[in-house]
Amino acid sequence: MCGITGWVAYDRDLTLERDVLDAMTATQLCRGPDDGGVHLERHAALGHRRLAVLDPEGGAQPMTAEHDGRLLAALSYNGEVYNHHELRAELVAAGHRFRTRGDTEVVLRGYLEWGERVAERLNGMFAFAVWDARTEELLLVRDRMGVKPLHYHPTPDGVLFGSEPKALLTHPAVRPVVDLDGLRELFSMIRTPGLTPYRGIAEVRPGHLVRVRRGGVSVHRYWSLEARRHTQDLATTIGTVRALLEDIVHRQLEADVPLCSLLSGGLDSSAVTALAARSLEAAGAGPVRSFAVDFTGQSEHFHPDAVRTTPDRPYAELLARHVGADHSVIELDSAALTDPAQRLATLRARDLPGGVGDMDTSLLLFFRRVREHSTVALSGESADELFGGYRWFHDPKALDADDFPWATALSLSALSGFGGAGTGPREQLLDRELLAKLDLPGYRRARYREALAEVPHLPDTDPFERRMREVSYLNLTRFVRILLDRKDRMSMASGLEVRVPFCDHRLVQYVFNTPWTMKSFDGREKSLLRAAVRDVLPAEIAGRMKSPYPIVQDPRYPELLRRELAALAADPGSPALALLDRRELADALAPDTDPQTVRLAADLALDLDAWLTEYQVSLEL
């Protein structure tokens, strides 16, 4: 996994801009701590930071291809292509010669053979830029599910691009400007494909490519979810899901560096860990290494709520014993989670305020500790979106609402799934006039209707099945973006590559078209996934109810937050004060206010203050 960046300018000589490219590339050091390089020519400048996972001795980037001493193309690539062995054989048969054994050169040679259609042949998570020296054109490509990030900023004579916004914000022509629509996108609990809160900075949409020519920038979609009629019976469908998962996990175990799994003890991570353990054992390469996160004193402080009925640790340890994993539990404490330096590190990883409190900081600290032992980790993201694991898939009120189902189910007045029982809304401390201008419910409804218009349908579909197809599509294209972005930023800020087997496009396309009656055939959430992996799991885990990523329940945490919030309120130079309601702030700091009730709002206010200060954001509201 790596960080990429670059600049195309048709009206200037970029060989004179080495300092600017070096500064942009340096921002991606955390994504690629092992090596770095640049490629400069008159109208194109590519930068790269490398995290060596395959072929550590080879595969330096930017990678170039030449013929008779003439440059054909240069590539800056971030990702993993899991079918690179098959593609390499096909390219060799077509006459291509390779000098490395990793997947980077396969992507480069694949572009020379198939042009932009190379994207359709890749199975993996990737984001890359190819400069075609023959035509002086740039191609930006992002994987189908958007696991790997890629941002770009059109300029009058070309484009700037980078894995993360920080690479673009380093360029002297780009300012961190955020307007009302930017704040709406930041606060609305959705991720609209293609948009970022920063004015002028866009994302390459998942399953899309961007072509840059002298005539301008064009966008093309090469993949999307399609409506296909499902003709298999339940038993065959369960078997197909299992076969796909076995192949996916097996492919994603390839690495020339230490590899592990992230194990919570839930169904998703346990399935990945168990299948990985089987594959490694069959290859004589076991045992699987696994890591779980916990908080100091969590067992004493844990109290069940509507979304977290049981603690994770006992289940993770049960699964580890069941598959013979080499398992470790990483404990974090409240002092580290509220350390302003860690908040700043989390902010720099995201380039934006996260809005989910200690969940971001704990993930970053957890990944740093995992990185001491492993370079690659397998994770269970997107199984809930794919198989219908969230409560809003099963809540009639959420399904019937004219809004994103999670917005209704979480009420966005408690955000119980994100902040824990008793937390207040994230917007609780925001200025009331600002909230009126933002009209977040109206913004969400408009984006919701846009998303519904994209959903592919089959004719003559039962109305309930049609609605569940819509809900699945919304989760797979909007909600999952929040989790994938979070996982990428926190892991890559630690130099850790996280792979997500449930995002394999073959599995996603297949399950998307599986009828809801099969996905919930036994009346429970994720019935299809449970049935497909039940035989490799302990019964306690196969039947366990969905439990979100844990939050710290140490009562010291909200108290420490309130101290920080009081310091912010007392500092007239705090830029976040312009966005906060003074009366609500005073109420939150009152001695008789339970700090737990303003926990998430306090975290957001502190994040906003750090962001506005660190990034020198210009708010144009």
Coordinates of C-alpha atoms in Angstrom, one line a residue:
M1 CA 0.0 0.0 0.0
C2 CA 1.2 3.4 -0.8
G3 CA 0.6 7.1 -1.3
I4 CA 0.5 8.7 -4.7
T5 CA 0.4 12.3 -5.9
G6 CA 1.2 14.4 -9.0
W7 CA 0.6 17.3 -11.2
V8 CA -0.2 17.7 -14.9
A9 CA 0.2 21.1 -16.5
Y10 CA 0.2 21.7 -20.2
D11 CA 1.2 25.4 -20.1
R12 CA 4.3 25.1 -18.0
D13 CA 7.5 23.1 -17.6
L14 CA 7.2 20.9 -14.5
T15 CA 10.8 19.9 -14.6
L16 CA 11.3 23.3 -12.9
E17 CA 8.8 22.4 -10.1
R18 CA 10.7 19.7 -8.3
D19 CA 10.4 21.4 -4.9
V20 CA 6.6 21.6 -5.1
L21 CA 6.3 17.9 -6.1
D22 CA 8.7 16.9 -3.3
A23 CA 6.5 18.8 -0.8
M24 CA 3.3 17.1 -2.1
T25 CA 5.0 13.7 -2.0
A26 CA 6.3 14.2 1.5
T27 CA 2.7 14.5 2.8
Q28 CA 2.2 10.9 1.9
L29 CA 5.1 9.6 4.0
C30 CA 2.9 7.9 6.5
R31 CA 1.2 5.9 3.7
G32 CA 4.6 4.8 2.4
P33 CA 7.4 4.8 4.9
D34 CA 9.6 2.3 3.1
D35 CA 10.7 4.2 -0.1
G36 CA 9.8 7.1 -2.3
G37 CA 10.5 8.5 -5.7
V38 CA 9.4 11.1 -8.3
H39 CA 9.1 11.2 -12.1
L40 CA 9.4 14.5 -13.8
E41 CA 9.0 15.6 -17.4
R42 CA 7.9 18.8 -19.1
H43 CA 4.1 18.4 -18.6
A44 CA 3.8 15.7 -16.0
A45 CA 5.1 15.2 -12.4
L46 CA 4.4 12.0 -10.5
G47 CA 5.3 11.4 -6.8
H48 CA 5.2 8.2 -4.8
R49 CA 5.7 6.9 -1.3
R50 CA 5.9 3.1 -0.9
L51 CA 4.8 0.6 1.7
A52 CA 6.5 -2.5 0.4
V53 CA 4.2 -5.6 0.6
L54 CA 5.0 -7.6 -2.5
D55 CA 8.4 -7.9 -4.1
P56 CA 10.2 -5.5 -1.5
E57 CA 13.4 -5.5 -3.5
G58 CA 11.7 -4.6 -6.8
G59 CA 8.6 -2.6 -7.6
A60 CA 10.1 0.9 -7.0
Q61 CA 7.8 3.7 -8.1
P62 CA 6.9 5.7 -10.0
M63 CA 7.4 2.8 -12.4
T64 CA 8.1 3.5 -16.1
A65 CA 7.9 1.4 -19.3
E66 CA 10.2 2.2 -22.3
H67 CA 10.7 0.8 -25.8
D68 CA 13.9 1.4 -27.7
G69 CA 14.9 4.1 -25.2
R70 CA 11.6 6.0 -25.6
L71 CA 9.3 6.5 -22.6
L72 CA 5.9 4.9 -23.1
A73 CA 4.2 5.4 -19.8
A74 CA 4.8 6.2 -16.1
L75 CA 2.7 4.8 -13.2
S76 CA 2.2 5.8 -9.6
Y77 CA 0.1 3.1 -8.0
N78 CA -1.5 2.4 -4.6
G79 CA -3.2 -0.9 -3.8
E80 CA -3.2 -4.6 -4.3
V81 CA -4.4 -6.6 -7.3
Y82 CA -5.3 -10.1 -6.2
N83 CA -5.5 -11.6 -9.7
H84 CA -2.1 -10.3 -10.8
H85 CA -0.7 -13.8 -11.4
E86 CA -3.3 -14.6 -13.9
L87 CA -3.0 -11.3 -15.6
R88 CA 0.8 -11.6 -15.7
A89 CA 0.5 -14.9 -17.6
E90 CA -1.9 -13.4 -20.1
L91 CA 0.4 -10.4 -20.7
V92 CA 3.5 -12.7 -21.1
A93 CA 1.5 -14.7 -23.7
A94 CA 0.9 -11.4 -25.5
G95 CA 4.6 -10.7 -25.6
H96 CA 5.3 -8.5 -22.5
R97 CA 8.4 -9.0 -20.6
F98 CA 8.6 -8.3 -16.8
R99 CA 11.5 -7.2 -14.7
T100 CA 9.7 -7.4 -11.3
R101 CA 7.4 -10.0 -9.6
G102 CA 4.8 -7.7 -7.9
D103 CA 1.5 -6.4 -9.1
T104 CA 2.6 -2.9 -9.9
E105 CA 4.3 -3.8 -13.2
V106 CA 1.2 -5.9 -14.1
V107 CA -0.9 -2.8 -13.9
L108 CA 1.5 -0.8 -16.0
R109 CA 1.9 -3.5 -18.6
G110 CA -1.9 -4.1 -18.5
Y111 CA -2.4 -0.4 -19.4
L112 CA 0.0 -0.7 -22.3
E113 CA -1.9 -3.7 -23.6
W114 CA -5.6 -2.8 -22.8
G115 CA -5.6 0.9 -22.3
E116 CA -8.2 2.2 -19.8
R117 CA -10.0 -1.1 -20.0
V118 CA -7.3 -2.5 -17.7
A119 CA -9.4 -1.3 -14.8
E120 CA -12.2 -3.8 -15.7
R121 CA -9.7 -6.7 -15.5
L122 CA -8.3 -5.9 -12.0
N123 CA -9.6 -7.7 -8.9
G124 CA -8.5 -5.7 -5.9
M125 CA -8.3 -2.4 -4.1
F126 CA -6.4 0.2 -6.0
A127 CA -6.0 3.9 -7.0
F128 CA -3.5 4.8 -9.6
A129 CA -2.3 7.4 -12.0
V130 CA -0.8 6.6 -15.5
W131 CA 0.9 9.2 -17.5
D132 CA 0.9 8.1 -21.2
A133 CA 3.9 9.8 -22.7
R134 CA 2.9 8.8 -26.2
T135 CA -0.3 10.9 -26.1
E136 CA 0.5 13.2 -23.2
E137 CA -2.6 12.1 -21.3
L138 CA -3.2 11.2 -17.6
L139 CA -5.5 8.5 -16.5
L140 CA -6.7 8.4 -12.8
V141 CA -8.4 5.1 -11.8
R142 CA -10.1 4.0 -8.6
D143 CA -11.3 0.6 -7.5
R144 CA -14.9 -0.5 -7.8
M145 CA -15.9 -0.1 -4.1
G146 CA -13.6 2.9 -3.4
V147 CA -11.5 1.1 -0.8
K148 CA -8.4 3.2 -1.8
P149 CA -8.8 7.0 -1.9
L150 CA -7.9 9.3 -4.8
H151 CA -8.5 13.0 -4.9
Y152 CA -8.0 15.6 -7.7
H153 CA -8.2 19.3 -8.3
P154 CA -8.7 20.5 -11.9
T155 CA -6.6 23.5 -12.8
P156 CA -6.8 25.9 -15.8
D157 CA -4.2 23.9 -17.7
G158 CA -4.3 20.4 -16.1
V159 CA -4.9 18.7 -12.8
L160 CA -3.4 18.1 -9.3
F161 CA -4.0 14.7 -7.7
G162 CA -3.2 12.7 -4.6
S163 CA -4.3 9.9 -2.3
E164 CA -5.3 12.3 0.4
P165 CA -6.4 16.0 0.4
K166 CA -3.3 17.0 2.3
A167 CA -1.2 16.4 -0.9
L168 CA -3.3 18.9 -2.8
L169 CA -3.5 21.4 0.0
T170 CA 0.3 21.6 0.0
H171 CA 0.3 23.0 -3.5
P172 CA 0.5 26.8 -3.5
A173 CA -2.5 27.1 -5.9
V174 CA -4.9 25.3 -3.5
R175 CA -6.5 26.8 -0.4
P176 CA -8.5 25.0 2.2
V177 CA -11.9 26.7 1.6
V178 CA -15.1 25.2 3.0
D179 CA -18.5 26.6 2.3
L180 CA -22.0 25.7 3.5
D181 CA -22.2 22.7 1.2
G182 CA -18.9 21.5 2.5
L183 CA -20.1 21.7 6.1
R184 CA -23.3 19.9 5.0
E185 CA -21.3 17.0 3.6
L186 CA -19.2 17.0 6.7
F187 CA -22.0 16.9 9.2
S188 CA -24.7 14.9 7.4
M189 CA -23.6 11.3 8.1
I190 CA -23.4 10.4 4.4
R191 CA -20.6 10.3 1.9
T192 CA -21.7 11.5 -1.5
P193 CA -19.5 9.9 -4.1
G194 CA -17.2 12.4 -5.8
L195 CA -17.6 15.1 -3.2
T196 CA -15.4 16.4 -0.5
P197 CA -15.9 19.2 2.0
Y198 CA -13.1 21.2 0.5
R199 CA -14.1 23.5 -2.4
G200 CA -12.5 22.5 -5.6
I201 CA -11.2 19.1 -4.4
A202 CA -13.1 16.1 -5.8
E203 CA -12.8 12.4 -5.3
V204 CA -12.5 10.0 -8.2
R205 CA -15.7 8.1 -7.7
P206 CA -15.6 4.4 -7.0
G207 CA -15.7 2.4 -10.2
H208 CA -14.7 5.5 -12.2
L209 CA -11.7 6.8 -14.1
V210 CA -10.8 10.4 -14.9
R211 CA -8.9 11.2 -18.1
V212 CA -6.9 14.4 -18.4
R213 CA -6.1 15.8 -21.9
R214 CA -5.1 19.2 -23.2
G215 CA -8.8 19.8 -23.9
G216 CA -9.8 19.3 -20.3
V217 CA -11.0 16.6 -17.8
S218 CA -13.5 13.9 -18.5
V219 CA -15.0 11.3 -16.2
H220 CA -16.1 7.8 -17.2
R221 CA -17.7 5.0 -15.2
Y222 CA -16.3 1.5 -15.8
W223 CA -18.2 -0.5 -13.2
S224 CA -21.4 -0.2 -11.2
L225 CA -23.8 -2.5 -9.4
E226 CA -26.2 -4.1 -11.9
A227 CA -29.6 -5.7 -11.5
R228 CA -29.4 -9.4 -12.4
R229 CA -32.0 -12.0 -11.8
H230 CA -31.0 -14.6 -9.2
T231 CA -31.9 -18.1 -10.2
Q232 CA -30.1 -20.3 -7.7
D233 CA -31.9 -22.0 -4.7
L234 CA -31.0 -21.3 -1.1
A235 CA -28.6 -24.2 -0.7
T236 CA -26.7 -23.3 -3.9
T237 CA -26.6 -19.7 -2.9
I238 CA -25.1 -20.5 0.5
G239 CA -22.5 -22.7 -1.2
T240 CA -21.6 -20.0 -3.7
V241 CA -21.1 -17.4 -1.0
R242 CA -18.8 -19.8 0.9
A243 CA -16.8 -20.7 -2.3
L244 CA -16.4 -17.0 -3.1
L245 CA -15.2 -16.2 0.5
E246 CA -12.7 -19.0 0.5
D247 CA -11.2 -17.8 -2.8
I248 CA -11.2 -14.2 -1.7
V249 CA -9.5 -14.8 1.7
H250 CA -7.0 -17.1 0.1
R251 CA -6.0 -14.5 -2.5
Q252 CA -5.7 -11.8 0.1
L253 CA -3.3 -13.7 2.2
E254 CA -0.5 -13.2 -0.3
A255 CA 2.3 -10.9 1.2
D256 CA 6.0 -10.8 1.5
V257 CA 5.7 -9.2 4.9
P258 CA 4.0 -10.2 8.2
L259 CA 0.2 -10.5 7.9
C260 CA -2.6 -10.7 10.5
S261 CA -6.3 -10.4 11.0
L262 CA -8.3 -7.8 13.0
L263 CA -10.5 -9.8 15.3
S264 CA -13.4 -8.3 17.2
G265 CA -15.2 -11.6 18.0
G266 CA -18.2 -10.6 15.8
L267 CA -19.4 -12.7 12.9
D268 CA -17.6 -10.8 10.2
S269 CA -14.1 -10.6 11.5
S270 CA -14.4 -14.1 13.0
A271 CA -15.4 -15.5 9.6
V272 CA -12.4 -13.9 7.9
T273 CA -10.0 -15.1 10.6
A274 CA -11.3 -18.6 10.6
L275 CA -11.1 -18.9 6.8
A276 CA -7.6 -17.4 6.9
A277 CA -6.6 -19.9 9.5
R278 CA -7.8 -22.8 7.3
S279 CA -6.1 -21.5 4.2
L280 CA -2.8 -20.9 6.1
E281 CA -2.9 -24.3 7.7
A282 CA -3.5 -26.0 4.3
A283 CA -0.4 -24.2 3.0
G284 CA 1.6 -25.1 6.0
A285 CA 2.0 -21.4 6.9
G286 CA 0.0 -21.1 10.1
P287 CA -1.0 -20.1 12.6
V288 CA -2.9 -17.0 11.8
R289 CA -1.9 -13.9 13.8
S290 CA -4.8 -11.9 15.2
F291 CA -5.3 -8.7 17.2
A292 CA -8.2 -7.3 19.2
V293 CA -8.6 -3.9 20.8
D294 CA -9.9 -3.3 24.3
F295 CA -9.8 -0.5 26.9
T296 CA -8.2 -0.5 30.3
G297 CA -10.9 -1.3 32.9
Q298 CA -13.5 -2.0 30.2
S299 CA -14.6 -5.2 31.8
E300 CA -15.4 -3.3 35.1
H301 CA -17.1 -0.4 33.3
F302 CA -18.9 -2.2 30.6
H303 CA -22.7 -1.8 30.6
P304 CA -24.9 -3.2 27.9
D305 CA -27.0 -0.8 25.8
A306 CA -29.3 -1.0 22.8
V307 CA -26.5 -1.6 20.3
R308 CA -23.7 -3.2 22.4
T309 CA -25.2 -6.0 24.4
T310 CA -21.9 -7.8 25.1
P311 CA -18.2 -6.9 25.3
D312 CA -16.0 -8.1 22.4
R313 CA -13.0 -9.4 24.2
P314 CA -14.3 -12.8 25.4
Y315 CA -15.6 -13.6 21.9
A316 CA -12.4 -12.7 20.2
E317 CA -10.5 -14.9 22.6
L318 CA -13.0 -17.7 22.1
L319 CA -12.5 -17.6 18.3
A320 CA -8.7 -17.4 18.6
R321 CA -8.7 -20.6 20.7
H322 CA -11.1 -22.2 18.3
V323 CA -8.8 -21.7 15.3
G324 CA -5.5 -21.8 17.1
A325 CA -4.7 -18.2 16.3
D326 CA -1.6 -16.4 17.7
H327 CA -3.8 -13.8 19.4
S328 CA -3.0 -10.5 21.2
V329 CA -5.2 -8.0 22.9
I330 CA -4.1 -4.4 22.7
E331 CA -5.4 -2.3 25.6
L332 CA -5.8 1.5 25.4
D333 CA -6.5 3.9 28.2
S334 CA -8.5 7.1 28.6
A335 CA -5.5 9.4 29.0
A336 CA -4.2 8.4 25.6
L337 CA -7.6 8.8 24.0
T338 CA -8.0 12.3 25.2
D339 CA -4.4 13.4 24.6
P340 CA -4.5 16.5 22.4
A341 CA -1.5 15.2 20.5
Q342 CA -3.5 12.1 19.6
R343 CA -6.5 14.1 18.6
L344 CA -4.2 16.1 16.3
A345 CA -2.7 13.0 14.8
T346 CA -6.2 11.6 14.1
L347 CA -7.2 14.9 12.5
R348 CA -4.1 14.9 10.3
A349 CA -4.8 11.3 9.2
R350 CA -8.4 12.3 8.1
D351 CA -7.6 15.8 6.9
L352 CA -11.1 16.5 8.4
P353 CA -12.8 16.4 11.8
G354 CA -14.0 12.9 12.3
G355 CA -17.1 13.3 14.3
V356 CA -17.2 9.9 15.9
G357 CA -15.2 10.7 19.1
D358 CA -12.9 8.2 20.6
M359 CA -13.7 5.6 17.9
D360 CA -11.3 7.4 15.6
T361 CA -8.5 7.9 18.1
S362 CA -8.7 4.4 19.5
L363 CA -8.5 3.0 16.0
L364 CA -5.4 5.0 15.2
L365 CA -3.7 3.9 18.4
F366 CA -4.7 0.3 17.9
F367 CA -3.3 0.3 14.4
R368 CA 0.0 1.8 15.6
R369 CA 0.4 -1.1 18.0
V370 CA -0.6 -3.7 15.4
R371 CA 2.0 -2.2 13.0
E372 CA 4.7 -3.1 15.5
H373 CA 4.1 -6.7 14.5
S374 CA 2.4 -6.8 11.1
T375 CA 2.4 -4.8 7.9
V376 CA -0.8 -6.2 6.4
A377 CA -4.2 -6.9 8.2
L378 CA -7.4 -8.5 7.0
S379 CA -10.6 -6.8 8.3
G380 CA -14.4 -7.4 8.1
E381 CA -15.7 -4.1 6.7
S382 CA -18.8 -4.0 4.5
A383 CA -20.3 -7.3 5.6
D384 CA -23.1 -5.5 7.3
E385 CA -23.8 -3.4 4.3
L386 CA -23.7 -6.4 2.0
F387 CA -25.6 -9.0 4.0
G388 CA -28.0 -6.7 5.9
G389 CA -26.5 -6.7 9.4
Y390 CA -27.5 -3.2 10.6
R391 CA -30.6 -2.6 12.6
W392 CA -32.0 -0.2 10.0
F393 CA -32.3 -3.1 7.5
H394 CA -34.9 -4.6 9.9
D395 CA -36.6 -1.4 11.3
P396 CA -39.9 -0.6 9.5
K397 CA -39.7 3.1 10.5
A398 CA -36.3 3.4 8.9
L399 CA -37.3 1.5 5.8
D400 CA -40.4 3.7 5.3
A401 CA -38.7 7.0 5.9
D402 CA -38.0 9.5 3.1
D403 CA -34.3 9.6 4.2
F404 CA -31.2 7.4 4.4
P405 CA -32.3 4.5 6.7
W406 CA -29.4 5.0 9.1
A407 CA -30.3 8.7 9.6
T408 CA -33.8 7.6 10.8
A409 CA -32.6 4.6 12.8
L410 CA -29.9 6.5 14.6
S411 CA -32.2 9.5 14.8
L412 CA -29.2 11.7 14.4
S413 CA -30.3 13.1 17.7
A414 CA -28.6 10.4 19.7
L415 CA -26.3 8.7 17.2
S416 CA -26.5 5.7 19.6
G417 CA -24.6 3.4 17.2
F418 CA -21.7 5.8 17.2
G419 CA -21.5 7.4 20.6
G420 CA -23.0 4.9 22.9
A421 CA -26.0 5.2 25.2
G422 CA -26.8 8.6 26.6
T423 CA -24.7 10.6 24.2
G424 CA -26.1 13.8 22.8
P425 CA -26.3 14.8 19.2
R426 CA -23.1 15.8 17.4
E427 CA -24.7 19.1 16.4
Q428 CA -25.8 19.9 20.0
L429 CA -23.2 22.7 20.5
L430 CA -23.4 24.2 17.0
D431 CA -24.7 27.7 16.5
R432 CA -28.5 27.7 15.9
E433 CA -28.3 30.2 13.0
L434 CA -25.7 28.0 11.4
L435 CA -27.8 24.9 11.8
A436 CA -30.7 26.7 10.2
K437 CA -28.6 27.7 7.2
L438 CA -27.2 24.2 6.8
D439 CA -30.7 22.5 6.9
L440 CA -29.1 19.1 7.3
P441 CA -32.3 17.2 7.0
G442 CA -33.1 18.9 3.7
Y443 CA -29.6 18.2 2.4
R444 CA -29.8 14.6 3.3
R445 CA -33.2 14.2 1.6
A446 CA -31.9 15.8 -1.6
R447 CA -28.9 13.5 -1.6
Y448 CA -31.2 10.6 -0.8
R449 CA -33.3 11.2 -3.8
E450 CA -30.2 11.4 -6.0
A451 CA -29.0 8.1 -4.7
L452 CA -32.4 6.4 -5.2
A453 CA -32.4 7.5 -8.9
E454 CA -29.2 5.5 -9.4
V455 CA -30.6 2.2 -8.1
P456 CA -30.8 -0.5 -10.8
H457 CA -34.1 -2.5 -10.7
L458 CA -35.5 -5.6 -12.3
P459 CA -39.0 -5.3 -13.9
D460 CA -42.0 -6.7 -12.0
T461 CA -40.2 -6.9 -8.7
D462 CA -42.1 -7.4 -5.4
P463 CA -42.4 -4.0 -3.7
F464 CA -40.7 -5.1 -0.5
E465 CA -37.8 -6.8 -2.5
R466 CA -37.5 -3.6 -4.5
R467 CA -37.3 -1.5 -1.3
M468 CA -34.6 -3.8 0.2
R469 CA -32.6 -3.6 -3.1
E470 CA -32.7 0.2 -2.6
V471 CA -31.6 0.0 1.0
S472 CA -28.7 -2.3 0.1
Y473 CA -27.6 0.0 -2.7
L474 CA -27.7 3.0 -0.3
N475 CA -25.5 1.2 2.2
L476 CA -23.1 -0.1 -0.4
T477 CA -22.6 3.2 -2.1
R478 CA -23.1 5.8 0.7
F479 CA -22.8 4.4 4.2
V480 CA -19.9 2.1 3.6
R481 CA -17.9 5.1 2.3
I482 CA -17.8 6.4 5.9
L483 CA -16.3 3.2 7.3
L484 CA -13.9 2.5 4.4
D485 CA -12.5 6.1 4.5
R486 CA -12.1 5.9 8.2
K487 CA -10.3 2.5 8.0
D488 CA -8.0 3.6 5.2
R489 CA -7.0 6.9 6.9
M490 CA -6.3 5.4 10.3
S491 CA -4.5 2.4 9.0
M492 CA -2.3 4.2 6.5
A493 CA -1.4 6.9 9.0
S494 CA 0.2 4.0 10.9
G495 CA 1.8 2.5 7.8
L496 CA -0.5 -0.5 8.0
E497 CA -2.2 -2.0 5.0
V498 CA -5.8 -3.2 5.7
R499 CA -7.5 -5.6 3.2
V500 CA -11.3 -5.9 3.1
P501 CA -12.4 -9.3 1.7
F502 CA -16.1 -8.5 1.8
C503 CA -15.4 -5.7 -0.7
D504 CA -14.4 -8.1 -3.5
H505 CA -16.6 -7.0 -6.4
R506 CA -17.5 -10.5 -7.3
L507 CA -19.1 -11.1 -3.9
V508 CA -20.7 -7.7 -3.8
Q509 CA -22.3 -8.1 -7.2
Y510 CA -23.6 -11.6 -6.4
V511 CA -25.0 -10.8 -2.9
F512 CA -26.5 -7.5 -4.1
N513 CA -28.7 -9.5 -6.4
T514 CA -29.6 -12.2 -3.9
P515 CA -33.2 -11.8 -2.8
W516 CA -33.8 -10.4 0.7
T517 CA -35.8 -13.5 1.6
M518 CA -32.5 -15.4 1.3
K519 CA -30.4 -12.9 3.1
S520 CA -32.8 -13.1 6.1
F521 CA -34.2 -16.6 5.5
D522 CA -34.1 -17.6 9.2
G523 CA -35.5 -14.3 10.5
R524 CA -32.2 -12.9 11.6
E525 CA -29.7 -10.4 10.3
K526 CA -27.0 -11.7 8.0
S527 CA -28.6 -15.2 7.7
L528 CA -26.9 -15.9 4.5
L529 CA -23.4 -15.2 5.8
R530 CA -24.1 -17.1 9.0
A531 CA -25.1 -20.2 7.1
A532 CA -22.1 -19.9 4.8
V533 CA -19.5 -19.9 7.6
R534 CA -21.3 -21.5 10.6
D535 CA -19.2 -24.7 10.4
V536 CA -15.9 -22.9 11.0
L537 CA -17.2 -20.9 14.0
P538 CA -18.0 -21.6 17.6
A539 CA -21.8 -21.6 18.1
E540 CA -21.6 -18.6 20.5
I541 CA -20.1 -16.5 17.7
A542 CA -22.2 -17.9 14.9
G543 CA -25.3 -16.8 16.8
R544 CA -23.9 -13.6 18.3
M545 CA -25.9 -10.3 17.7
K546 CA -24.2 -7.5 15.8
S547 CA -22.1 -5.2 18.0
P548 CA -20.5 -2.1 16.6
Y549 CA -16.9 -1.0 17.1
P550 CA -16.4 -0.5 20.8
I551 CA -16.3 2.8 22.6
V552 CA -14.4 3.5 25.9
Q553 CA -16.8 3.3 28.8
D554 CA -14.4 4.6 31.4
P555 CA -16.3 7.4 33.2
R556 CA -13.1 9.4 33.2
Y557 CA -13.3 9.9 29.5
P558 CA -16.3 12.3 29.3
E559 CA -14.9 14.2 32.3
L560 CA -11.5 14.7 30.5
L561 CA -13.4 15.8 27.5
R562 CA -15.3 18.4 29.5
R563 CA -12.0 19.8 30.8
E564 CA -10.8 20.2 27.3
L565 CA -14.1 21.8 26.3
A566 CA -13.9 24.3 29.2
A567 CA -10.4 25.3 28.0
L568 CA -11.7 25.9 24.5
A569 CA -14.6 28.0 25.8
A570 CA -12.2 30.1 27.9
D571 CA -9.9 30.9 25.0
P572 CA -11.1 33.8 22.9
G573 CA -8.7 32.8 20.2
S574 CA -10.4 29.4 19.6
P575 CA -11.6 29.5 16.0
A576 CA -14.4 26.9 16.7
L577 CA -16.2 29.4 19.0
A578 CA -17.6 31.1 15.8
L579 CA -19.4 27.9 15.0
L580 CA -20.7 27.1 18.5
D581 CA -23.8 28.3 20.5
R582 CA -22.6 30.1 23.6
R583 CA -25.7 29.2 25.6
E584 CA -25.5 25.5 24.7
L585 CA -21.8 25.6 25.5
A586 CA -22.4 27.1 28.9
D587 CA -25.1 24.5 29.6
A588 CA -22.7 21.7 28.6
L589 CA -20.1 23.0 31.1
A590 CA -22.6 23.5 34.0
P591 CA -21.7 21.5 37.1
D592 CA -25.1 19.7 37.1
T593 CA -24.7 18.5 33.5
D594 CA -23.8 14.9 33.1
P595 CA -20.7 15.0 30.8
Q596 CA -21.8 11.8 29.2
T597 CA -24.8 13.5 27.6
V598 CA -22.6 15.9 25.6
R599 CA -19.8 13.5 25.0
L600 CA -20.1 13.3 21.2
A601 CA -20.9 17.0 20.8
A602 CA -17.8 17.9 22.9
D603 CA -15.6 15.6 20.7
L604 CA -16.9 17.3 17.6
A605 CA -16.3 20.8 18.9
L606 CA -12.7 19.9 19.9
D607 CA -12.2 18.3 16.5
L608 CA -13.5 21.4 14.7
D609 CA -11.2 23.7 16.8
A610 CA -8.1 21.6 16.0
W611 CA -9.0 21.4 12.3
L612 CA -9.6 25.1 11.8
T613 CA -6.4 25.8 13.6
E614 CA -4.1 23.2 12.1
Y615 CA -5.4 23.6 8.5
Q616 CA -6.1 27.3 8.6
V617 CA -9.4 26.7 7.0
S618 CA -11.3 29.6 5.3
L619 CA -15.0 29.3 6.1
E620 CA -17.2 31.0 3.4
L621 CA -20.6 30.7 4.9

